[in-house]
Coordinates of C-alpha atoms and ligand atoms in Angstrom, one line a residue:
M962 CA 27.4 1.2 -13.4
A963 CA 24.4 -1.1 -13.2
T964 CA 21.0 0.6 -12.9
S965 CA 18.5 -2.2 -13.4
I966 CA 16.6 -3.4 -10.4
K967 CA 16.0 -7.0 -9.5
P968 CA 12.3 -7.8 -9.1
A969 CA 11.1 -8.5 -5.6
K970 CA 11.4 -12.1 -4.7
V971 CA 8.3 -14.0 -3.7
G972 CA 7.6 -15.4 -0.3
M973 CA 6.0 -12.3 1.4
Y974 CA 3.4 -14.5 3.0
E975 CA 6.2 -16.1 5.1
N976 CA 7.0 -12.6 6.5
V977 CA 3.4 -11.9 7.4
K978 CA 3.2 -15.2 9.2
N979 CA 6.4 -14.5 11.1
Q980 CA 5.2 -11.0 12.2
F981 CA 1.8 -12.4 13.2
E982 CA 3.3 -15.2 15.3
K983 CA 5.6 -12.8 17.1
A984 CA 2.8 -10.4 18.0
A985 CA 0.4 -13.2 18.9
A986 CA 2.9 -14.5 21.4
V987 CA 3.8 -11.1 22.9
M988 CA 0.1 -10.2 23.5
G989 CA -1.2 -13.7 24.3
L990 CA -3.7 -13.7 21.5
D991 CA -6.7 -16.0 22.1
E992 CA -5.9 -19.4 20.5
S993 CA -9.2 -19.7 18.7
V994 CA -8.9 -16.3 17.2
K995 CA -5.3 -17.1 16.2
K996 CA -6.5 -20.1 14.3
I997 CA -9.1 -18.1 12.4
L998 CA -6.6 -15.3 11.5
S999 CA -3.8 -17.7 10.5
I1000 CA -5.6 -18.5 7.3
T1001 CA -7.4 -16.5 4.6
N1002 CA -11.2 -16.8 4.3
N1003 CA -11.5 -17.0 0.5
E1004 CA -9.0 -17.2 -2.4
I1005 CA -10.6 -16.5 -5.8
I1006 CA -8.6 -17.3 -9.0
V1007 CA -10.2 -16.4 -12.3
H1008 CA -9.0 -17.1 -15.9
F1009 CA -10.6 -14.9 -18.5
P1010 CA -10.1 -14.3 -22.3
V1011 CA -9.4 -10.8 -23.7
K1012 CA -9.2 -9.8 -27.4
M1013 CA -5.8 -8.2 -28.2
D1014 CA -5.4 -5.3 -30.6
N1015 CA -4.0 -7.7 -33.3
G1016 CA -7.2 -9.7 -33.2
T1017 CA -5.8 -12.7 -31.2
V1018 CA -7.2 -13.8 -27.9
E1019 CA -5.1 -14.1 -24.7
V1020 CA -6.2 -15.7 -21.5
F1021 CA -5.2 -13.9 -18.2
T1022 CA -5.2 -15.1 -14.6
G1023 CA -6.5 -12.8 -11.9
Y1024 CA -6.5 -13.2 -8.2
R1025 CA -8.5 -11.9 -5.3
V1026 CA -7.7 -13.1 -1.8
Q1027 CA -10.1 -12.2 1.1
H1028 CA -8.3 -12.6 4.4
N1029 CA -10.8 -11.6 7.0
N1030 CA -14.0 -9.6 7.4
A1031 CA -14.7 -9.6 11.1
L1032 CA -14.7 -5.8 11.2
G1033 CA -16.4 -5.1 7.9
P1034 CA -16.2 -5.6 4.1
Y1035 CA -12.9 -6.8 2.6
K1036 CA -10.8 -3.8 1.5
G1037 CA -7.6 -3.7 -0.5
G1038 CA -5.9 -2.9 -3.8
L1039 CA -5.4 -4.6 -7.1
R1040 CA -1.9 -4.9 -8.5
Y1041 CA -0.8 -5.5 -12.1
H1042 CA 2.7 -6.9 -11.9
P1043 CA 4.6 -10.0 -12.9
T1044 CA 5.2 -10.9 -9.2
V1045 CA 1.4 -11.2 -8.5
D1046 CA 0.5 -14.7 -7.4
V1047 CA -1.5 -16.4 -4.6
D1048 CA 1.4 -16.0 -2.1
A1049 CA 1.7 -12.3 -2.8
A1050 CA -2.1 -11.8 -2.7
R1051 CA -2.4 -13.7 0.6
A1052 CA 0.3 -11.6 2.2
L1053 CA -1.1 -8.3 1.0
A1054 CA -4.6 -9.3 1.9
T1055 CA -3.5 -10.2 5.4
W1056 CA -1.6 -7.0 5.9
M1057 CA -4.8 -5.1 4.8
T1058 CA -6.7 -6.8 7.7
W1059 CA -4.2 -5.5 10.2
K1060 CA -4.0 -2.1 8.5
T1061 CA -7.7 -1.4 8.5
S1062 CA -8.0 -2.6 12.1
L1063 CA -5.1 -0.5 13.3
A1064 CA -6.6 2.6 11.5
G1065 CA -9.9 2.0 13.3
L1066 CA -11.9 1.5 10.1
P1067 CA -15.0 -0.7 9.6
Y1068 CA -13.2 -3.0 7.1
G1069 CA -11.4 -6.3 6.8
G1070 CA -8.6 -7.1 4.4
G1071 CA -8.4 -8.3 0.8
K1072 CA -6.0 -7.9 -2.2
G1073 CA -5.6 -9.1 -5.7
G1074 CA -4.4 -8.4 -9.1
I1075 CA -3.2 -9.8 -12.4
Q1076 CA 0.2 -11.3 -13.2
I1077 CA 1.1 -9.0 -16.1
D1078 CA 3.5 -6.4 -17.0
P1079 CA 1.1 -3.6 -18.1
K1080 CA 3.8 -1.9 -20.2
Q1081 CA 3.4 -4.8 -22.7
Y1082 CA -0.2 -3.8 -23.4
S1083 CA -1.9 -0.8 -25.1
Q1084 CA -4.3 1.4 -23.3
G1085 CA -7.2 -0.2 -25.1
E1086 CA -6.0 -3.7 -24.1
L1087 CA -5.5 -2.6 -20.5
E1088 CA -9.1 -1.3 -20.5
R1089 CA -10.4 -4.6 -21.9
I1090 CA -8.3 -6.7 -19.4
T1091 CA -9.5 -4.6 -16.5
R1092 CA -13.2 -4.7 -17.5
R1093 CA -13.1 -8.5 -18.2
F1094 CA -11.3 -9.1 -14.9
T1095 CA -14.1 -7.2 -13.1
Y1096 CA -16.7 -9.2 -14.9
A1097 CA -15.0 -12.4 -14.1
L1098 CA -14.9 -11.5 -10.4
G1099 CA -18.6 -10.8 -10.5
D1100 CA -20.2 -10.5 -7.1
N1101 CA -17.1 -11.7 -5.4
I1102 CA -16.5 -7.9 -5.1
G1103 CA -19.2 -5.5 -4.1
P1104 CA -19.7 -2.1 -2.4
E1105 CA -20.7 -3.7 0.9
H1106 CA -18.6 -6.9 0.4
D1107 CA -15.2 -6.4 -1.1
I1108 CA -13.9 -3.0 -2.3
P1109 CA -10.8 -2.9 -4.4
A1110 CA -8.5 0.2 -4.9
P1111 CA -5.4 1.1 -6.8
D1112 CA -2.0 -0.5 -6.0
V1113 CA 1.2 -1.0 -8.0
N1114 CA 0.6 -0.3 -11.8
T1115 CA -3.1 0.4 -11.3
N1116 CA -4.6 3.9 -11.3
A1117 CA -7.7 6.1 -11.1
Q1118 CA -8.6 5.4 -14.7
M1119 CA -8.6 1.7 -14.1
M1120 CA -10.8 2.1 -11.0
A1121 CA -13.3 4.1 -13.2
W1122 CA -13.4 1.2 -15.6
I1123 CA -14.0 -1.2 -12.7
A1124 CA -16.8 0.9 -11.3
D1125 CA -18.4 1.3 -14.7
T1126 CA -18.2 -2.4 -15.6
Y1127 CA -19.5 -3.5 -12.2
M1128 CA -22.4 -0.9 -12.3
S1129 CA -23.2 -2.0 -15.9
T1130 CA -24.0 -5.5 -14.6
K1131 CA -26.7 -4.1 -12.3
S1132 CA -30.3 -3.2 -13.1
P1133 CA -30.7 0.5 -14.0
A1134 CA -32.3 1.4 -10.6
E1135 CA -29.5 -0.3 -8.7
R1136 CA -26.5 1.2 -10.7
S1137 CA -25.9 4.4 -8.7
K1138 CA -26.0 2.5 -5.5
N1139 CA -22.9 0.6 -6.6
Q1140 CA -20.4 3.4 -7.3
H1141 CA -18.5 2.6 -4.1
V1142 CA -17.6 -0.9 -5.3
V1143 CA -14.1 0.6 -5.8
T1144 CA -12.2 3.5 -4.4
G1145 CA -9.4 5.6 -5.9
K1146 CA -11.6 6.7 -8.8
P1147 CA -11.0 9.9 -10.7
V1148 CA -12.7 12.9 -8.9
G1149 CA -15.0 13.4 -11.9
S1150 CA -16.3 9.8 -11.4
G1151 CA -17.1 9.7 -7.7
G1152 CA -13.4 9.9 -6.6
L1153 CA -12.3 11.8 -3.5
E1154 CA -10.3 15.1 -3.6
G1155 CA -6.9 14.2 -2.3
R1156 CA -7.1 10.4 -2.6
D1157 CA -4.2 10.5 -5.1
R1158 CA -1.9 11.9 -2.4
A1159 CA -3.4 10.3 0.7
T1160 CA -0.8 7.5 1.0
G1161 CA 2.3 9.7 0.5
F1162 CA 0.9 12.4 2.7
G1163 CA 0.2 9.8 5.4
V1164 CA 3.8 8.5 5.2
V1165 CA 5.0 12.0 5.8
V1166 CA 2.6 12.5 8.8
T1167 CA 4.1 9.4 10.4
L1168 CA 7.6 10.8 9.8
E1169 CA 6.6 14.1 11.3
S1170 CA 5.3 12.2 14.4
W1171 CA 8.5 10.2 14.5
A1172 CA 10.6 13.4 14.4
K1173 CA 8.5 14.8 17.3
V1174 CA 9.2 11.7 19.4
K1175 CA 12.9 12.2 18.7
G1176 CA 12.7 15.9 19.6
T1177 CA 13.5 17.1 16.1
T1178 CA 11.9 18.1 12.8
L1179 CA 12.2 16.9 9.2
E1180 CA 13.8 20.2 8.1
G1181 CA 17.2 19.6 6.5
K1182 CA 16.9 15.8 6.9
R1183 CA 18.4 13.9 3.9
Y1184 CA 16.2 11.1 2.5
I1185 CA 16.0 8.5 -0.3
V1186 CA 12.9 7.0 -1.9
Q1187 CA 12.6 3.6 -3.6
G1188 CA 9.7 3.8 -6.1
F1189 CA 8.7 7.1 -7.7
G1190 CA 5.1 6.2 -8.5
N1191 CA 2.0 7.3 -6.6
V1192 CA 3.3 6.7 -3.1
G1193 CA 7.0 7.6 -3.7
Y1194 CA 6.3 10.9 -5.6
W1195 CA 3.7 12.2 -3.1
A1196 CA 5.8 11.3 -0.1
A1197 CA 8.7 13.2 -1.7
H1198 CA 6.4 16.1 -2.4
F1199 CA 5.4 16.4 1.2
M1200 CA 8.9 15.7 2.5
N1201 CA 10.2 18.7 0.5
K1202 CA 7.4 20.9 1.9
N1203 CA 8.9 20.0 5.3
G1204 CA 12.3 21.2 4.1
A1205 CA 13.8 17.7 3.8
I1206 CA 16.3 17.0 1.0
L1207 CA 15.8 14.2 -1.5
V1208 CA 19.3 12.7 -2.3
G1209 CA 18.5 9.4 -4.1
V1210 CA 15.7 7.8 -6.0
Q1211 CA 15.4 4.2 -7.3
D1212 CA 12.6 2.9 -9.5
A1213 CA 12.2 0.1 -12.0
T1214 CA 14.1 2.0 -14.6
G1215 CA 17.2 2.8 -12.5
T1216 CA 18.9 4.5 -9.6
I1217 CA 19.9 8.2 -9.4
Y1218 CA 21.9 10.1 -6.7
N1219 CA 22.7 13.8 -6.1
P1220 CA 24.0 14.7 -2.7
E1221 CA 23.0 18.4 -3.4
G1222 CA 19.3 17.4 -3.6
I1223 CA 16.8 16.4 -6.3
D1224 CA 13.6 18.4 -6.9
P1225 CA 10.7 15.9 -6.9
E1226 CA 8.5 18.2 -9.0
A1227 CA 11.1 18.6 -11.8
L1228 CA 11.9 14.9 -11.6
L1229 CA 8.2 14.0 -12.0
R1230 CA 8.1 16.2 -15.2
Y1231 CA 11.3 14.6 -16.4
Q1232 CA 9.9 11.1 -15.8
A1233 CA 6.7 11.9 -17.7
D1234 CA 8.6 13.1 -20.7
N1235 CA 11.3 10.4 -20.7
A1236 CA 9.6 7.3 -19.2
T1237 CA 12.6 6.9 -16.9
I1238 CA 14.3 8.7 -14.0
T1239 CA 17.8 8.1 -15.2
G1240 CA 19.6 10.9 -16.9
Y1241 CA 17.8 13.6 -14.8
K1242 CA 20.0 16.7 -14.7
G1243 CA 22.6 16.9 -11.9
T1244 CA 22.2 13.3 -10.9
Q1245 CA 24.6 10.4 -11.3
N1246 CA 23.6 6.8 -11.8
Y1247 CA 24.1 4.7 -8.7
E1248 CA 24.8 1.0 -8.2
S1249 CA 21.3 -0.4 -7.6
D1250 CA 22.4 -3.0 -5.0
E1251 CA 24.0 -0.2 -3.0
F1252 CA 21.0 2.1 -2.9
F1253 CA 19.9 1.6 0.7
S1254 CA 23.5 2.3 1.9
I1255 CA 23.4 5.9 0.7
D1256 CA 24.3 8.3 3.4
C1257 CA 21.0 9.7 4.6
D1258 CA 18.7 10.1 7.6
I1259 CA 15.5 8.6 6.3
I1260 CA 14.7 5.8 3.8
I1261 CA 11.2 5.6 2.2
P1262 CA 10.8 2.3 0.5
A1263 CA 7.7 2.9 -1.8
A1264 CA 8.0 0.1 -4.4
L1265 CA 7.7 -3.6 -3.8
G1266 CA 8.1 -6.2 -1.0
N1267 CA 11.2 -7.8 0.4
Q1268 CA 13.6 -5.0 -0.6
I1269 CA 15.4 -4.7 2.8
T1270 CA 16.8 -8.1 3.7
A1271 CA 19.8 -9.6 5.4
A1272 CA 21.8 -8.9 2.3
N1273 CA 21.6 -5.1 2.6
A1274 CA 20.2 -4.2 6.1
G1275 CA 23.6 -4.1 7.7
S1276 CA 24.8 -1.4 5.4
I1277 CA 21.9 1.0 6.1
K1278 CA 23.1 4.3 7.7
A1279 CA 19.6 6.0 8.0
K1280 CA 18.0 6.5 11.4
V1281 CA 14.5 5.5 10.3
I1282 CA 12.7 3.4 7.6
A1283 CA 9.2 4.7 6.7
E1284 CA 7.5 1.8 5.0
G1285 CA 5.5 3.4 2.2
A1286 CA 5.4 0.0 0.4
N1287 CA 3.8 -3.1 1.8
G1288 CA 6.3 -5.6 3.2
P1289 CA 9.5 -3.9 2.1
T1290 CA 11.5 -5.3 5.0
D1291 CA 11.7 -9.0 5.5
T1292 CA 12.0 -10.7 8.9
D1293 CA 15.8 -11.2 8.7
G1294 CA 16.4 -7.6 7.5
E1295 CA 14.2 -6.3 10.3
A1296 CA 16.2 -8.2 13.0
I1297 CA 19.4 -6.5 11.7
L1298 CA 17.8 -3.0 11.7
L1299 CA 16.4 -3.5 15.2
A1300 CA 19.8 -4.6 16.5
N1301 CA 21.4 -1.5 14.9
H1302 CA 18.7 0.7 16.7
I1303 CA 17.2 1.9 13.4
D1304 CA 13.6 2.8 13.8
I1305 CA 11.0 1.2 11.5
I1306 CA 7.6 2.9 11.0
P1307 CA 5.8 -0.3 9.9
D1308 CA 3.8 -0.5 6.7
I1309 CA 0.5 -1.2 8.3
L1310 CA 0.8 2.2 10.0
C1311 CA 3.0 4.2 7.6
N1312 CA 1.1 3.6 4.4
S1313 CA -2.4 3.5 5.9
G1314 CA -3.2 7.0 4.6
G1315 CA -4.3 5.3 1.4
V1316 CA -6.9 3.1 2.9
I1317 CA -8.1 5.9 5.2
G1318 CA -8.5 8.1 2.1
S1319 CA -10.4 5.2 0.4
Y1320 CA -12.7 5.0 3.4
F1321 CA -13.5 8.7 3.1
E1322 CA -14.2 8.2 -0.6
W1323 CA -16.5 5.2 0.2
L1324 CA -18.4 7.3 2.8
Q1325 CA -18.7 10.1 0.3
N1326 CA -20.3 7.8 -2.3
R1327 CA -22.4 5.9 0.2
N1328 CA -23.8 9.1 1.8
G1329 CA -24.1 11.1 -1.4
E1330 CA -21.6 13.7 -0.1
I1331 CA -18.9 15.8 -1.7
W1332 CA -15.8 16.3 0.5
T1333 CA -13.3 19.1 0.0
M1334 CA -9.5 18.7 0.0
D1335 CA -9.4 20.5 3.3
D1336 CA -11.9 18.0 4.9
V1337 CA -9.7 15.1 3.6
I1338 CA -6.3 16.4 4.7
I1339 CA -7.5 17.5 8.2
K1340 CA -9.3 14.2 8.9
L1341 CA -6.5 12.1 7.4
R1342 CA -3.8 13.8 9.6
K1343 CA -5.9 13.3 12.7
K1344 CA -6.5 9.6 12.0
M1345 CA -2.8 9.0 11.2
E1346 CA -1.6 10.8 14.3
E1347 CA -4.1 8.8 16.5
A1348 CA -2.9 5.5 15.0
F1349 CA 0.8 6.5 15.5
N1350 CA 0.2 7.4 19.1
K1351 CA -1.6 4.1 19.8
V1352 CA 1.4 2.2 18.4
I1353 CA 3.8 4.1 20.6
T1354 CA 1.6 3.5 23.7
S1355 CA 1.4 -0.2 22.8
S1356 CA 5.1 -0.4 22.3
V1357 CA 5.7 1.0 25.8
Q1358 CA 3.1 -1.2 27.4
Y1359 CA 4.3 -4.4 25.8
K1360 CA 8.0 -3.4 25.7
T1361 CA 8.2 -4.3 22.1
D1362 CA 9.2 -3.0 18.7
W1363 CA 6.8 -0.7 16.7
R1364 CA 5.8 -3.4 14.2
T1365 CA 4.8 -5.8 16.9
A1366 CA 3.1 -3.0 18.8
A1367 CA 1.1 -2.1 15.7
Y1368 CA 0.1 -5.7 15.2
I1369 CA -1.1 -5.9 18.8
V1370 CA -3.3 -2.8 18.5
A1371 CA -4.8 -4.3 15.3
L1372 CA -5.2 -7.9 16.7
T1373 CA -6.7 -6.7 20.0
R1374 CA -9.6 -5.0 18.1
I1375 CA -10.3 -8.1 15.9
E1376 CA -10.0 -10.4 19.0
L1377 CA -12.6 -8.3 20.8
A1378 CA -15.1 -8.5 17.9
Y1379 CA -14.8 -12.3 17.8
K1380 CA -15.2 -12.5 21.6
Q1381 CA -18.3 -10.3 21.6
R1382 CA -20.0 -12.0 18.6
G1383 CA -19.0 -15.6 19.1
I1384 CA -18.7 -18.1 16.3
F1385 CA -21.8 -19.1 14.3
P1386 CA -23.5 -21.6 15.0
Ligands
NAD1996 P1 3.0 2.7 -8.5 O1 2.7 1.7 -9.6 O2 2.4 4.0 -8.7 O3 4.6 2.9 -8.4 C1 5.4 1.8 -8.1 C2 6.9 2.3 -8.2 O4 7.7 1.2 -7.9 C3 7.3 2.7 -9.6 O5 8.1 3.9 -9.5 C4 8.1 1.6 -10.1 O6 9.1 2.0 -11.1 C5 8.8 1.1 -8.9 N1 9.3 -0.2 -8.9 C6 8.7 -1.3 -9.5 N2 9.5 -2.4 -9.4 C7 10.6 -2.0 -8.7 C8 11.8 -2.6 -8.3 N3 12.0 -3.9 -8.6 N4 12.7 -1.8 -7.7 C9 12.6 -0.5 -7.5 N5 11.4 0.1 -7.9 C10 10.5 -0.6 -8.5 O7 2.6 2.0 -7.1 P2 2.2 2.7 -5.8 O8 0.7 2.8 -5.7 O9 3.0 3.9 -5.6 O10 2.6 1.6 -4.7 C11 3.9 1.4 -4.2 C12 3.9 0.6 -2.9 O11 3.1 1.3 -2.0 C13 3.4 -0.8 -3.1 O12 4.0 -1.6 -2.2 C14 1.9 -0.7 -2.7 O13 1.4 -1.9 -2.2 C15 2.1 0.4 -1.5 N6 0.9 1.1 -1.2 C16 0.2 1.8 -2.1 C17 -1.0 2.5 -1.8 C18 -1.7 3.4 -2.7 O14 -2.6 4.1 -2.3 N7 -1.4 3.4 -4.0 C19 -1.4 2.4 -0.5 C20 -0.7 1.7 0.5 C21 0.4 1.0 0.1

């Protein structure tokens, strides 16, 4: 049985534009604001040399797209993956603008990364690639200008290297004022307690809210997760705390299934020891193309974009899709899901726990504070529930689906900022 996964196809920006056009039409977005938001503010492409372990030099290409900063500094992750290009960075940066606005944060949207498969490089090479990328970006990023964070294949260690490199380029007296140039750092280096789990926790808070709307709970619900990295693992961790049952997992190494349930903690340990999820006890390999058709109540896509499409949406039996990933459902797939009355908790709401956690870390660094895990979890839950309720209210008011409703909440806030401030000169 096949277990390898096809890489996500490119073209995510097309989806963002379709979603934006739909929401703009439903809400009657101001035409001038629409023109501004239809395009990205800045697109930075850097080429930079890095010395490899064998003494040769390789030249890498890095991207940082800054979509909009009407509400505050650009904010968004850095991704290391072969699918990173300008189209992907534009899409992901634009989603960040909507996400930060919907969450009520003082941020705009940015995203970037490097088109590499990090598995091909040693830890030392990854450190030099990350540091040199940071240096190449220079003051195109900055604690009050554009603040990166982790995304696919980037982690807390890499954020620490970015912070250290950026701070090293400043004069000694300025260094400590620049720690919040990046979020998602390790706790020992200015990171926030709980930032690691913030996205996955937030995904589950939105599912708890969804269950409440449906007059049920997550107890006993069967679910599958695509991607068992930061978002996928933590989502599974909190789903199981709610008594839900994990029956299928798919990642870049394969697809596993066990109708009796999979323990996410034991799977995490197995994955750490074996560098794969396949072969985990009690599971059978599963046809990768059939993954989303597994009999379950909830699907959590937490990997890449464009995974639920016209090719597989019709076979989905779940009642709700909780979009842990950015852009996992394309426009055609979404139309099929909506026609089949399957709920979609849209990415800009569902995975916004990550950027909310990043905001808390930024505040902590900026204000010289130390937040506790309890502070983070309580405040994060409150913010996620508020955003969820705003989306439901907007969906009732505009008689529209949840994604469009979420866009409307986000766009309304940005539109107001432009109307109040006007356009210089
Ligand atoms: P990660 O690198 O920790 O994990 C990515 C996972 O996806 C891995 O398990 C990997 O094996 C799997 N994967 C990669 N290619 C795949 C494929 N073709 N098919 C199936 N699985 C595949 O990344 P992450 O931080 O967990 O991010 C996952 C998603 O969540 C991304 O879309 C990211 O943009 C989004 N997201 C992340 C955060 C965050 O805080 N990390 C916040 C918001 C949204």
